[in-house]
CSV table of C-alpha atoms in Angstrom, one decimal:
chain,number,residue,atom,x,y,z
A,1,UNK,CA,64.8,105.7,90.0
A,2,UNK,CA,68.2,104.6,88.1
A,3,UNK,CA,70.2,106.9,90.2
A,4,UNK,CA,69.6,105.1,93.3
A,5,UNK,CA,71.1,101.8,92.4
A,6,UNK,CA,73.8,104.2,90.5
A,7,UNK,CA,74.8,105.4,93.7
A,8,UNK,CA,74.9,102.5,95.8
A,9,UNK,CA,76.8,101.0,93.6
A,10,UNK,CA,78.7,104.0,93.5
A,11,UNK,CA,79.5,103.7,97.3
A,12,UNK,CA,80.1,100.3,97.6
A,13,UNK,CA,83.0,100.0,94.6
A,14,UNK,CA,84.6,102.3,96.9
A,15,UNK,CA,84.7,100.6,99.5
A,16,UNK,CA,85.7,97.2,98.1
A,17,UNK,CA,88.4,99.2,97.1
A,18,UNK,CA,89.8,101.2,99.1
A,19,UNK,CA,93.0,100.0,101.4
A,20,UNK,CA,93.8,100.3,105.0
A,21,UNK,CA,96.3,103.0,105.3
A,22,UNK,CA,97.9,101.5,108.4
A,23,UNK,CA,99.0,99.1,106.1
A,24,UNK,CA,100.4,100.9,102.7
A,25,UNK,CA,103.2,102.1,105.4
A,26,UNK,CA,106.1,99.6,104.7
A,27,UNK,CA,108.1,99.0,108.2
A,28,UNK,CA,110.5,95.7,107.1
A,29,UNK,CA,111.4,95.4,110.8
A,30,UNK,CA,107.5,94.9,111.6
A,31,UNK,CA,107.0,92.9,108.5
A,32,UNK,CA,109.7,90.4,109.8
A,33,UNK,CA,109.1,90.7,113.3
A,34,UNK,CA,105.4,89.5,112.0
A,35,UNK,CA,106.7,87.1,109.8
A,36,UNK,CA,108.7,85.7,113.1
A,37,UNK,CA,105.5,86.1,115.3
A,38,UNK,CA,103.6,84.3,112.5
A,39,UNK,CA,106.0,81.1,112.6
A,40,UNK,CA,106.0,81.0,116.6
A,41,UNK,CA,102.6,80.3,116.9
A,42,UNK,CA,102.0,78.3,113.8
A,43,UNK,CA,104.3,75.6,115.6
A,44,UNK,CA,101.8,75.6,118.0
A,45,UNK,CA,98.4,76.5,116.5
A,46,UNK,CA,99.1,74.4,113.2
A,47,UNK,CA,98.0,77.0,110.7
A,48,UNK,CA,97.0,75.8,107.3
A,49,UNK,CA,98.8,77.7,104.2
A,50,UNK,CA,96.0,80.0,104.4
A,51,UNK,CA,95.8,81.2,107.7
A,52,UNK,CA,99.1,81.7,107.2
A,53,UNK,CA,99.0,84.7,105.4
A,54,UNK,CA,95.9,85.8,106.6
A,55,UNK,CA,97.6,85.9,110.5
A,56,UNK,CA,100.8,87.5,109.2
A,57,UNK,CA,98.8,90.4,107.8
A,58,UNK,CA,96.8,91.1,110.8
A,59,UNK,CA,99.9,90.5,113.8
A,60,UNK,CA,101.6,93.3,111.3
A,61,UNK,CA,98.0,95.2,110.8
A,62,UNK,CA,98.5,95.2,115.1
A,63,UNK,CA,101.7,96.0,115.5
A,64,UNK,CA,102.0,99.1,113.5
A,65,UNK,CA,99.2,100.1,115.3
A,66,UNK,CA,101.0,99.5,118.5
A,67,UNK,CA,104.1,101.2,117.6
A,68,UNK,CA,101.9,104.0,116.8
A,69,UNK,CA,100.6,104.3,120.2
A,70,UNK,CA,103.7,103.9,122.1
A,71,UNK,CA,104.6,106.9,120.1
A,72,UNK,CA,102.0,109.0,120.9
A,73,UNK,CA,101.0,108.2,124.1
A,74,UNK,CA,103.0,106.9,127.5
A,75,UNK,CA,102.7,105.5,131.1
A,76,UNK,CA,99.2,104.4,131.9
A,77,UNK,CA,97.1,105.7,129.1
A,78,UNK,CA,99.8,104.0,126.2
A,79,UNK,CA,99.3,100.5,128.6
A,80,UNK,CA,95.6,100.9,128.7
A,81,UNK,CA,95.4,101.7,124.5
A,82,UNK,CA,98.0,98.1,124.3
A,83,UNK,CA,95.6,96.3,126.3
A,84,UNK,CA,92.3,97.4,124.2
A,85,UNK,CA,94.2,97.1,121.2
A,86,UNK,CA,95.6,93.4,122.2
A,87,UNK,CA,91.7,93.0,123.3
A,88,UNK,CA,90.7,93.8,119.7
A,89,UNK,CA,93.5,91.9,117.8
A,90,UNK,CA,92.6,88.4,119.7
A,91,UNK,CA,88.9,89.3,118.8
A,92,UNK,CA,90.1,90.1,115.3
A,93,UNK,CA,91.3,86.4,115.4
A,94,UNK,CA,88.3,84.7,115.6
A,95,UNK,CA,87.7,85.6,111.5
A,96,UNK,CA,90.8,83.4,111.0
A,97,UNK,CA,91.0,80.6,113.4
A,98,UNK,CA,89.1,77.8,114.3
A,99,UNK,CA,87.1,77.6,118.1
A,100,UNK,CA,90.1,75.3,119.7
A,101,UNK,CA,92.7,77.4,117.3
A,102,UNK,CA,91.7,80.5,118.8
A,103,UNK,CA,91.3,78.8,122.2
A,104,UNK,CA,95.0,77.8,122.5
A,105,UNK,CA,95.6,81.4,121.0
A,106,UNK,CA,94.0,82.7,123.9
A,107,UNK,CA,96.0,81.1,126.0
A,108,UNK,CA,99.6,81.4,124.8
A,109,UNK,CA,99.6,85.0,123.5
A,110,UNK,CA,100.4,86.1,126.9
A,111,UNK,CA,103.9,83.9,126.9
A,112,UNK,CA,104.8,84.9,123.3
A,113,UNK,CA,103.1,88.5,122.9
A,114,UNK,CA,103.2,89.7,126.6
A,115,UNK,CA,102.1,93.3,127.8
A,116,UNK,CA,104.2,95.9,128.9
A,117,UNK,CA,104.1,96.8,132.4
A,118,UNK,CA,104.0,99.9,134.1
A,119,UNK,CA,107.3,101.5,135.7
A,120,UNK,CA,105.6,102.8,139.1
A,121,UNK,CA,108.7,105.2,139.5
A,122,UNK,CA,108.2,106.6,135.6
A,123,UNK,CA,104.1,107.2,136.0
């Protein structure tokens, strides 16, 4: 009966601590390009100290994972796997902005982060 709570707590101390390995890769020129990100829409979306930090870390957490697919993948599938992933980093941002934050987000990510488009003579 003690090994049940043994294990749980087992499982969960590992997850606590484990880290996200798309972070432990250190890219300076995505760690500034976040940092810059970070300040453009702080003018406008008047972060507090600690969303600060907490934005920085997920616009870098987003693009390393976009460089990673523009790697990997090209043409219409790569633009399709940016818009999912852009889809999932402005839902991600609802964890660290308010409702009119993340409403004005909403609206000027397209201006400051827009999408690639697709070269209809490189399909």
């Amino acid at each position: 009966m003690k090994l049940l709570p043994l294990l749980l707590t087992l499982f969960l101390g590992i997850n606590v601590f484990a880290q996200d390995p798309m972070l432990q890769k250190n890219n300076q020129a995505l760690d500034e390009q976040a940092k810059e990100l970070t300040q453009t829409y702080s003018k406008e979306l008047a972060l507090n100290g600690e969303q600060i930090g907490m934005f920085e870390n997920k616009v870098e957490e987003f693009l390393i994972r976009s460089e990673k697919i523009k790697k990997e993948f090209q043409g219409r599938k790569m633009l399709e796997m940016l818009y999912t992933l852009q889809a999932r980093e402005t839902a991600e941002m609802d964890n660290i902005l308010t409702r009119p934050q993340l409403e004005l987000y909403k609206q000027i990510k397209p201006r400051i982060q827009p999408l690639e488009e697709l070269d209809m003579d490189k399909k």
